Amino acid sequence: MSTMAKEQEFQLYNSMTKQKEIFVPKEPGKVGMYVCGVTAYDLSHIGHARAYVAFDILFRYLKHLGYEVNYVRNFTDVDDKIIRRANELEEDPLALSSRYCEEFLIDMVDLQCLPPTYQPRVSDHMEQIKGMIAQIISNGCAYEMEGDVYFSVEKFPSYGQLSGRKLEDNRAGERVAVDTRKRNPADFALWKAAKPGEPSWGSPWGPGRPGWHIECSAMSAHYLTYSFDIHGGGMDLIFPHHENELAQSCAACPDCHVKYWVHNGFVTANDEKMSKSLGNFFTIREVTKLYHPLALRHFLMSTHYRSPVNYSIQQIEIASEAVYYIYQTLQDCEDALLPFQQGSQEGTENGKIARITPAAKDCISKLRDDFETKLSDDLHTPYILNAALQEALRFTNSSMNLLKKKQPKQQQLSLVQSLTELGKEVKKVLSTLGLLAGSTYSEVLQQLKDKALKRSGLTEEGVLHLIEERAMARNNKDFNRGDEIRSELAAKGIALMDVGKETIWRPCVPPEQPSLPVQKEQPSVPDKQEEQVVPVST
């Protein structure tokens, strides 16, 4: 753990206490974190992306601070919606969910999300689930009814402590159909009796399958014990999912304790709540078909993780432009330093070691301090992206401009050393934010250009032809036509730049457009993280 990391206290907002708290894990140097995963019956949407990018940043920053992190993120592969979709497709439910689990993992790799320590599936943990249900019944907090098992909320006096809801506020029929056999309308299912044509497992109460909430309690206890540090998910999971998790875990083990409950905010589209009924719902694939995954990640981090984030063409375009600027600066810096890394250059002149310039030292110090201070303040990524990192990149570009000018050798070497050290610091920041791709800078830049061409409906050959036509028009003093070509391309997100006698192109932010950037086929809302973006409703 770095000196800066030791000095800076990490504060994290706790949904239980409704305030930021200094993070102190139950075991020094180690962190246990459980994040609710997807219900795998369809491609993942950008609400999922918002959640898992947010918790990936938390995971990365905890590791940056020197913690050994046991990160568990589950898959729900047994669920009503999985069964319905499988029946529609005449497919085995577990085969269908397994397929979408793999698709989800592909999306997470694209978004630079590190793999969790464990990624358990419900179907592989039936014994743990049944064992927990049996313990809850034994402790007098659940009852069996014709093969179903229900949790009795009246037996748990502190029910509602996480969400702040009172028991009398709970309405029957929310999310699930009313079951008149229940002793209290707010009681929820721990085990569901088998129905014809559905997958089932044997149990002391007859064949059946788990309820919605018990799976996470059982798997978190199995991998992290009943007492661990962080439980995370979307804000809409606070009730009923996390409230019910908390109740049943404590009912099974009175010593159960989660220190920090962490929740990310909603995703909206053009300032409207995303919903299937409005048709403004987008899968990750629909977005990354036209925009680089790093642009989507940057966009999601440009708003604080607890705040709503509004998805629009303009915002994703701005994020794409920001990623291009980052990688173009890194590429330019690498190119500028290349001549000084060849031959006999070793950072010395006449026996004197070249030191970084005072301005570069201040820039590096400020970037490092801002990074630690802002991320330690409940993961304040927007400031890092929009201020601290931008300042460092601007300084990098100005230093490269100085390096191109003729000057004494010692000053030149000092600039080389400054750019080298600043580049290292920028890459550390990008790595912790998950914005440093495994590809080379030039590969990422080409990928960004390819996406821009796809959005514009043009090919690179077409753009080069227009550049040639513009050059001919300018040679013929037809400056109006030259300006028209530049404007037409800019409207499609292609910027022309005259560099000496050459004209090059790069992606740019086109004029703001009113519609969203994807054409939907059949919008769908995967279940467990449906609560990430769509409020629980009847």
XYZ file of C-alpha atoms in Angstrom:
538
model
C 0.000 0.000 0.000
C 1.446 3.370 -1.010
C 2.232 6.148 1.501
C -0.512 8.279 -0.032
C -2.982 5.395 0.216
C -2.137 4.955 3.906
C -2.613 8.638 4.675
C -5.916 8.964 2.821
C -8.939 7.506 4.620
C -11.339 5.800 2.248
C -14.947 6.865 2.782
C -17.854 4.867 1.374
C -21.560 5.712 1.467
C -23.515 3.188 3.523
C -27.176 2.793 2.488
C -27.961 1.384 5.941
C -26.810 4.474 7.851
C -27.535 6.931 4.997
C -24.107 8.560 5.302
C -20.501 8.268 4.217
C -18.356 6.274 6.607
C -14.634 5.624 6.888
C -14.050 2.175 5.443
C -12.650 -0.242 8.004
C -12.874 -3.923 7.013
C -13.660 -6.519 9.653
C -10.273 -8.146 9.020
C -7.237 -5.875 8.462
C -5.927 -6.023 4.909
C -8.800 -8.142 3.600
C -12.205 -7.292 2.114
C -15.223 -9.510 1.466
C -17.611 -8.095 -1.155
C -20.814 -9.605 -2.581
C -22.601 -8.000 -5.542
C -25.942 -9.242 -6.863
C -25.555 -10.529 -10.399
C -27.792 -10.930 -13.427
C -30.726 -13.213 -14.039
C -29.410 -14.837 -17.186
C -32.162 -15.142 -19.763
C -31.285 -12.368 -22.223
C -28.441 -10.118 -23.291
C -27.337 -7.684 -20.600
C -28.409 -4.046 -20.764
C -26.677 -0.791 -19.896
C -28.261 -0.846 -16.436
C -26.128 -3.931 -15.824
C -23.140 -2.115 -17.292
C -23.702 0.795 -14.898
C -23.780 -1.509 -11.872
C -20.847 -3.725 -12.728
C -18.586 -0.912 -13.926
C -19.285 0.884 -10.619
C -18.395 -2.166 -8.545
C -15.428 -2.942 -10.772
C -14.049 0.492 -9.894
C -14.619 -0.229 -6.207
C -12.897 -3.612 -6.649
C -9.954 -2.016 -8.465
C -9.577 0.806 -5.960
C -9.631 -1.533 -2.977
C -6.873 -3.542 -4.669
C -5.025 -0.275 -5.375
C -5.192 0.521 -1.659
C -3.483 -2.796 -0.998
C -6.415 -4.911 0.144
C -6.816 -8.576 -0.680
C -10.381 -8.618 -2.026
C -12.665 -11.645 -2.108
C -15.233 -10.453 -4.672
C -18.311 -12.617 -5.235
C -20.844 -11.875 -7.997
C -23.532 -14.464 -8.603
C -25.550 -15.672 -11.574
C -29.256 -16.403 -11.138
C -29.811 -19.325 -13.485
C -33.065 -20.609 -11.919
C -35.964 -18.157 -12.136
C -39.532 -17.660 -13.393
C -38.451 -15.494 -16.320
C -35.786 -17.981 -17.390
C -38.410 -20.724 -17.403
C -40.872 -18.625 -19.413
C -38.256 -17.689 -22.002
C -37.051 -21.299 -22.254
C -40.617 -22.526 -22.793
C -41.102 -19.929 -25.541
C -37.937 -21.122 -27.284
C -38.575 -24.799 -26.467
C -35.166 -24.936 -24.811
C -33.901 -26.392 -21.548
C -33.968 -23.575 -18.919
C -30.500 -24.331 -17.551
C -29.028 -24.513 -21.071
C -30.594 -21.153 -21.935
C -29.338 -19.467 -18.770
C -25.870 -20.973 -19.216
C -25.689 -19.478 -22.709
C -26.599 -16.010 -21.447
C -24.167 -16.293 -18.544
C -21.403 -16.701 -21.132
C -22.709 -13.754 -23.175
C -22.670 -11.620 -20.024
C -19.024 -12.536 -19.389
C -18.125 -11.437 -22.924
C -19.750 -8.057 -22.253
C -17.839 -7.691 -18.996
C -14.523 -8.362 -20.749
C -15.413 -5.750 -23.383
C -16.119 -3.232 -20.615
C -12.756 -3.959 -18.937
C -14.419 -5.363 -15.795
C -12.042 -7.603 -13.882
C -13.353 -11.120 -13.178
C -14.607 -11.539 -9.592
C -12.954 -14.057 -7.309
C -16.051 -16.272 -7.500
C -19.046 -16.276 -9.857
C -21.409 -18.865 -8.352
C -24.628 -20.064 -9.986
C -27.816 -20.866 -8.108
C -28.133 -24.319 -9.698
C -24.765 -25.325 -8.193
C -25.707 -24.305 -4.644
C -29.003 -26.033 -3.904
C -27.640 -27.805 -0.827
C -26.511 -24.525 0.736
C -29.875 -22.939 -0.070
C -31.875 -25.813 1.406
C -29.628 -25.854 4.466
C -30.259 -22.164 5.122
C -34.016 -22.557 4.691
C -34.003 -25.435 7.165
C -32.106 -23.288 9.669
C -34.604 -20.414 9.277
C -37.505 -22.821 9.900
C -35.678 -24.264 12.906
C -35.278 -20.749 14.320
C -39.028 -20.170 14.039
C -38.914 -17.548 11.263
C -40.438 -19.526 8.374
C -43.293 -21.967 7.757
C -44.127 -24.652 5.217
C -47.416 -24.630 3.291
C -48.229 -27.379 0.765
C -44.632 -27.706 -0.450
C -43.927 -23.958 -0.355
C -41.862 -22.333 2.386
C -42.458 -18.704 3.396
C -40.454 -16.325 5.528
C -42.564 -14.848 8.321
C -41.760 -11.135 8.484
C -43.651 -10.750 11.769
C -41.072 -13.031 13.398
C -38.333 -10.561 12.467
C -39.004 -7.287 14.358
C -36.237 -5.309 12.626
C -37.649 -5.960 9.144
C -37.429 -2.715 7.170
C -34.225 -1.430 8.769
C -32.390 -1.125 5.430
C -35.143 0.382 3.290
C -36.815 2.392 6.042
C -40.177 0.898 5.118
C -42.639 -0.059 7.827
C -44.299 -3.443 7.688
C -47.719 -1.883 7.197
C -46.395 -0.030 4.135
C -45.806 -3.265 2.233
C -48.464 -3.911 -0.370
C -49.486 -7.344 -1.468
C -49.043 -8.068 -5.152
C -45.851 -6.094 -5.744
C -43.713 -8.037 -8.232
C -45.432 -11.328 -7.365
C -49.014 -12.561 -7.382
C -50.917 -12.488 -4.091
C -50.939 -15.830 -2.286
C -53.883 -15.959 0.113
C -52.323 -18.914 1.963
C -49.651 -16.681 3.464
C -50.042 -15.682 7.103
C -49.067 -12.108 6.219
C -49.254 -10.548 2.736
C -45.653 -9.347 3.156
C -44.300 -12.887 3.743
C -42.048 -13.993 0.880
C -41.129 -17.347 -0.625
C -37.990 -19.182 0.386
C -38.907 -22.346 -1.513
C -41.467 -22.853 -4.300
C -43.209 -26.185 -4.837
C -42.567 -27.747 -8.228
C -44.983 -27.123 -11.078
C -45.386 -29.332 -14.164
C -42.735 -28.668 -16.823
C -40.439 -26.696 -14.511
C -36.972 -27.715 -13.283
C -37.026 -28.844 -9.668
C -34.834 -30.276 -6.951
C -35.710 -32.572 -4.085
C -36.076 -31.069 -0.605
C -37.502 -31.869 2.861
C -40.632 -29.962 1.763
C -41.013 -31.752 -1.534
C -39.614 -31.085 -5.022
C -39.254 -27.434 -5.932
C -36.839 -24.555 -6.443
C -35.608 -21.514 -4.479
C -37.426 -18.221 -4.104
C -35.889 -15.036 -5.472
C -34.019 -13.782 -2.394
C -32.678 -16.853 -0.580
C -30.077 -17.623 -3.243
C -27.940 -14.558 -2.467
C -28.099 -15.090 1.278
C -26.961 -18.690 0.893
C -24.172 -17.962 -1.574
C -22.819 -14.917 0.267
C -22.711 -16.945 3.491
C -21.028 -19.841 1.692
C -18.230 -17.761 0.159
C -17.881 -14.930 2.686
C -19.474 -16.312 5.898
C -22.450 -14.581 7.529
C -20.354 -11.554 8.380
C -18.605 -9.625 5.618
C -17.761 -6.091 4.541
C -19.660 -4.935 1.432
C -22.954 -5.956 -0.144
C -23.745 -4.159 -3.398
C -26.267 -3.808 -6.189
C -28.601 -1.391 -7.902
C -30.576 1.122 -5.856
C -33.872 -0.610 -6.621
C -32.555 -3.778 -4.995
C -32.728 -2.107 -1.589
C -36.358 -3.217 -1.438
C -37.458 -5.935 -1.598
C -34.375 -7.950 -2.499
C -31.757 -6.690 -0.060
C -34.275 -6.083 2.709
C -35.384 -9.700 2.414
C -31.804 -10.935 2.142
C -30.918 -9.149 5.357
C -33.940 -10.557 7.174
C -33.457 -14.171 6.153
C -29.672 -14.115 6.708
C -30.137 -12.752 10.242
C -32.941 -15.250 10.852
C -30.594 -18.070 9.886
C -27.662 -16.693 11.892
C -28.217 -14.019 14.588
C -24.550 -12.973 14.262
C -25.034 -12.084 10.575
C -23.651 -8.634 9.758
C -22.870 -6.674 6.587
C -20.851 -3.543 7.435
C -21.525 -1.507 4.278
C -24.511 -1.664 1.943
C -23.572 0.037 -1.343
C -25.992 0.865 -4.187
C -25.580 2.481 -7.598
C -28.066 4.878 -9.200
C -30.430 4.464 -12.143
C -29.845 4.854 -15.860
C -32.207 7.124 -17.781
C -32.551 7.691 -21.524
C -32.978 11.248 -22.775
C -33.939 12.170 -19.196
C -36.686 9.509 -19.058
C -36.548 6.424 -16.879
C -35.602 3.448 -19.005
C -38.405 0.950 -19.386
C -39.431 -1.836 -21.679
C -42.862 -0.266 -22.284
C -41.328 2.980 -23.597
C -39.007 1.111 -25.924
C -36.009 3.148 -24.747
C -34.125 0.204 -23.338
C -30.722 -0.791 -24.718
C -28.482 -3.810 -24.396
C -24.748 -3.385 -24.021
C -24.300 -4.959 -27.458
C -26.615 -2.422 -29.082
C -24.445 0.394 -27.759
C -21.031 -1.186 -28.383
C -22.048 -2.024 -31.941
C -21.621 1.693 -32.685
C -19.415 2.917 -29.834
C -16.200 1.563 -28.364
C -16.757 -0.294 -25.046
C -14.264 2.101 -23.432
C -16.528 4.984 -24.459
C -19.457 3.318 -22.685
C -17.320 2.724 -19.599
C -16.078 6.335 -19.622
C -19.662 7.588 -19.994
C -20.858 5.491 -17.048
C -18.019 6.793 -14.847
C -18.554 10.431 -15.804
C -21.430 10.614 -13.308
C -21.018 9.674 -9.638
C -22.056 6.060 -9.138
C -24.883 6.930 -6.724
C -26.438 9.548 -9.026
C -28.762 8.898 -11.973
C -26.904 8.831 -15.296
C -28.692 10.013 -18.435
C -27.942 8.090 -21.604
C -28.126 10.105 -24.817
C -26.308 10.308 -28.135
C -24.621 13.536 -27.125
C -23.264 12.106 -23.882
C -21.929 8.891 -25.406
C -20.381 10.914 -28.232
C -18.660 13.175 -25.696
C -17.344 10.105 -23.871
C -16.071 8.632 -27.133
C -14.291 11.903 -27.933
C -12.721 11.914 -24.456
C -11.385 8.375 -24.881
C -9.963 9.293 -28.289
C -8.213 12.320 -26.790
C -6.715 10.170 -24.016
C -5.353 7.573 -26.410
C -4.186 10.094 -29.008
C -2.194 11.885 -26.308
C -0.688 8.603 -25.097
C 0.192 7.632 -28.669
C 1.706 11.050 -29.415
C 3.742 10.882 -26.223
C 5.015 7.410 -27.071
C 6.007 8.621 -30.550
C 7.690 11.735 -29.165
C 9.775 9.696 -26.711
C 10.725 6.956 -29.152
C 13.820 8.715 -30.606
C 15.160 9.231 -27.080
C 14.738 5.566 -26.146
C 16.978 4.432 -28.998
C 20.727 4.591 -29.287
C 22.826 5.667 -26.326
C 20.405 8.055 -24.640
C 20.218 7.252 -20.941
C 18.921 10.483 -19.456
C 22.342 12.003 -18.793
C 24.399 14.789 -20.357
C 28.051 15.312 -19.386
C 27.533 13.052 -16.393
C 24.560 15.022 -15.123
C 21.343 13.105 -14.486
C 18.345 14.753 -16.105
C 15.608 15.551 -13.602
C 11.987 16.253 -14.285
C 11.005 19.902 -14.536
C 9.438 21.633 -11.505
C 6.212 22.117 -13.501
C 6.072 18.399 -14.345
C 6.757 17.510 -10.715
C 3.840 19.721 -9.634
C 1.566 18.207 -12.302
C 2.387 14.649 -11.245
C 1.924 15.510 -7.573
C -1.432 17.166 -8.233
C -2.706 14.258 -10.345
C -1.658 11.775 -7.679
C -3.172 13.815 -4.840
C -6.423 14.493 -6.699
C -6.731 10.845 -7.656
C -6.300 9.570 -4.095
C -8.405 12.326 -2.536
C -11.358 12.078 -4.906
C -11.518 8.294 -5.199
C -11.198 8.005 -1.431
C -14.226 10.285 -1.172
C -16.820 7.648 -2.099
C -15.290 6.961 -5.539
C -15.710 10.430 -7.032
C -14.732 9.462 -10.592
C -16.269 12.481 -12.426
C -13.657 14.868 -11.033
C -10.824 12.548 -12.050
C -12.121 12.215 -15.618
C -13.231 15.803 -16.176
C -10.595 17.765 -14.268
C -7.516 16.008 -12.859
C -6.863 13.737 -15.833
C -7.598 16.495 -18.349
C -5.074 18.806 -16.686
C -2.404 16.107 -16.875
C -3.141 15.412 -20.549
C -3.025 19.107 -21.432
C 0.313 19.426 -19.671
C 1.564 16.369 -21.552
C 0.641 17.962 -24.879
C 2.268 21.285 -23.993
C 5.442 19.437 -22.905
C 5.529 17.551 -26.207
C 5.307 20.865 -28.058
C 8.329 22.141 -26.105
C 10.226 18.939 -26.883
C 9.842 19.625 -30.610
C 11.606 22.968 -30.264
C 15.382 23.368 -30.410
C 16.859 23.780 -26.925
C 19.880 22.816 -24.790
C 20.418 19.068 -24.439
C 19.972 19.044 -20.657
C 16.594 20.790 -20.916
C 15.589 18.412 -23.670
C 16.461 15.402 -21.518
C 14.581 16.925 -18.588
C 11.486 17.144 -20.789
C 11.968 13.519 -21.839
C 12.241 12.459 -18.208
C 9.212 14.575 -17.314
C 7.062 13.050 -20.052
C 8.195 9.554 -19.104
C 7.272 9.983 -15.419
C 4.021 11.790 -16.184
C 3.058 9.043 -18.623
C 3.587 6.434 -15.912
C 1.328 8.337 -13.504
C -1.417 8.818 -16.109
C -1.349 5.104 -16.917
C -1.630 4.209 -13.218
C -4.770 6.331 -12.985
C -6.237 4.867 -16.173
C -5.456 1.340 -15.010
C -7.242 1.802 -11.684
C -10.224 3.288 -13.522
C -10.259 0.371 -15.958
C -9.636 2.633 -18.953
C -6.261 1.203 -19.947
C -6.947 -1.384 -22.641
C -4.792 -4.410 -23.311
C -4.448 -3.322 -26.959
C -1.841 -0.853 -28.169
C -2.741 2.824 -28.319
C -2.791 2.749 -32.113
C -5.126 -0.267 -32.112
C -7.594 1.472 -29.793
C -7.457 4.637 -31.913
C -8.174 2.617 -35.051
C -11.066 0.862 -33.309
C -12.504 4.240 -32.341
C -12.155 5.434 -35.926
C -13.819 2.279 -37.241
C -16.794 2.852 -34.917
C -17.036 6.472 -36.076
C -17.095 5.343 -39.696
C -19.839 2.859 -38.895
C -21.939 5.577 -37.241
C -21.384 7.913 -40.178
C -22.312 5.342 -42.804
C -19.014 6.015 -44.568
C -15.943 3.974 -45.365
C -12.376 5.148 -44.911
C -11.982 5.113 -48.678
C -15.043 7.369 -48.940
C -13.618 9.815 -46.411
C -10.256 9.892 -48.182
C -12.040 10.525 -51.482
C -13.845 13.513 -49.933
C -10.535 14.786 -48.540
C -9.084 14.602 -52.051
C -12.139 16.367 -53.496
C -11.779 19.109 -50.890
C -8.100 19.551 -51.739
C -8.941 19.913 -55.426
C -11.688 22.433 -54.658
C -9.303 24.514 -52.559
C -6.655 24.365 -55.288
C -9.303 25.684 -57.669
C -10.141 28.486 -55.209
C -13.590 26.916 -54.639
C -13.425 27.479 -50.890
C -17.202 27.213 -50.492
C -17.126 23.591 -51.684
C -14.168 22.907 -49.419
C -16.092 24.267 -46.448
C -19.183 22.275 -47.439
C -17.239 19.007 -47.432
C -15.734 19.777 -44.014
C -19.186 20.678 -42.613
C -20.880 17.618 -44.129
C -18.304 15.308 -42.582
C -18.428 17.100 -39.219
C -22.198 16.578 -39.169
C -21.490 12.847 -39.444
C -18.878 12.855 -36.680
C -15.777 13.095 -38.894
C -13.395 16.019 -38.334
C -10.838 17.113 -40.924
C -7.541 18.539 -39.685
C -5.002 20.287 -41.878
C -1.522 19.360 -40.671
C 1.068 21.140 -42.788
C 0.328 20.185 -46.385
C -1.561 17.058 -45.340
C -5.198 16.638 -44.291
C -6.048 13.894 -41.812
C -9.346 12.875 -40.209
C -10.438 11.841 -36.763
C -13.755 11.211 -34.956
C -15.525 14.230 -33.468
C -18.759 15.019 -31.644
C -21.434 15.751 -34.267
C -24.202 18.323 -33.669
C -26.610 17.192 -30.953
C -29.293 14.810 -32.187
C -32.699 14.207 -30.603
C -32.917 10.425 -30.936
C -30.962 7.579 -29.367
C -28.169 5.937 -31.342
C -29.492 2.425 -31.784
C -32.363 0.791 -33.568
C -34.007 -1.777 -31.387
C -35.282 -5.114 -32.479
C -37.049 -6.702 -29.507
C -36.285 -4.747 -26.317
C -36.030 -6.892 -23.238
C -35.278 -6.470 -19.560
C -33.211 -9.135 -17.756
C -34.582 -9.809 -14.310
C -32.439 -9.401 -11.193
C -30.884 -6.192 -12.421
C -34.199 -5.032 -13.839
C -34.265 -3.227 -10.521
C -31.100 -1.414 -11.614
C -33.026 0.753 -14.040
C -36.756 0.159 -13.725
C -38.581 0.873 -10.446
C -40.396 -2.015 -8.807
C -44.026 -1.770 -9.828
C -47.177 -3.820 -9.737
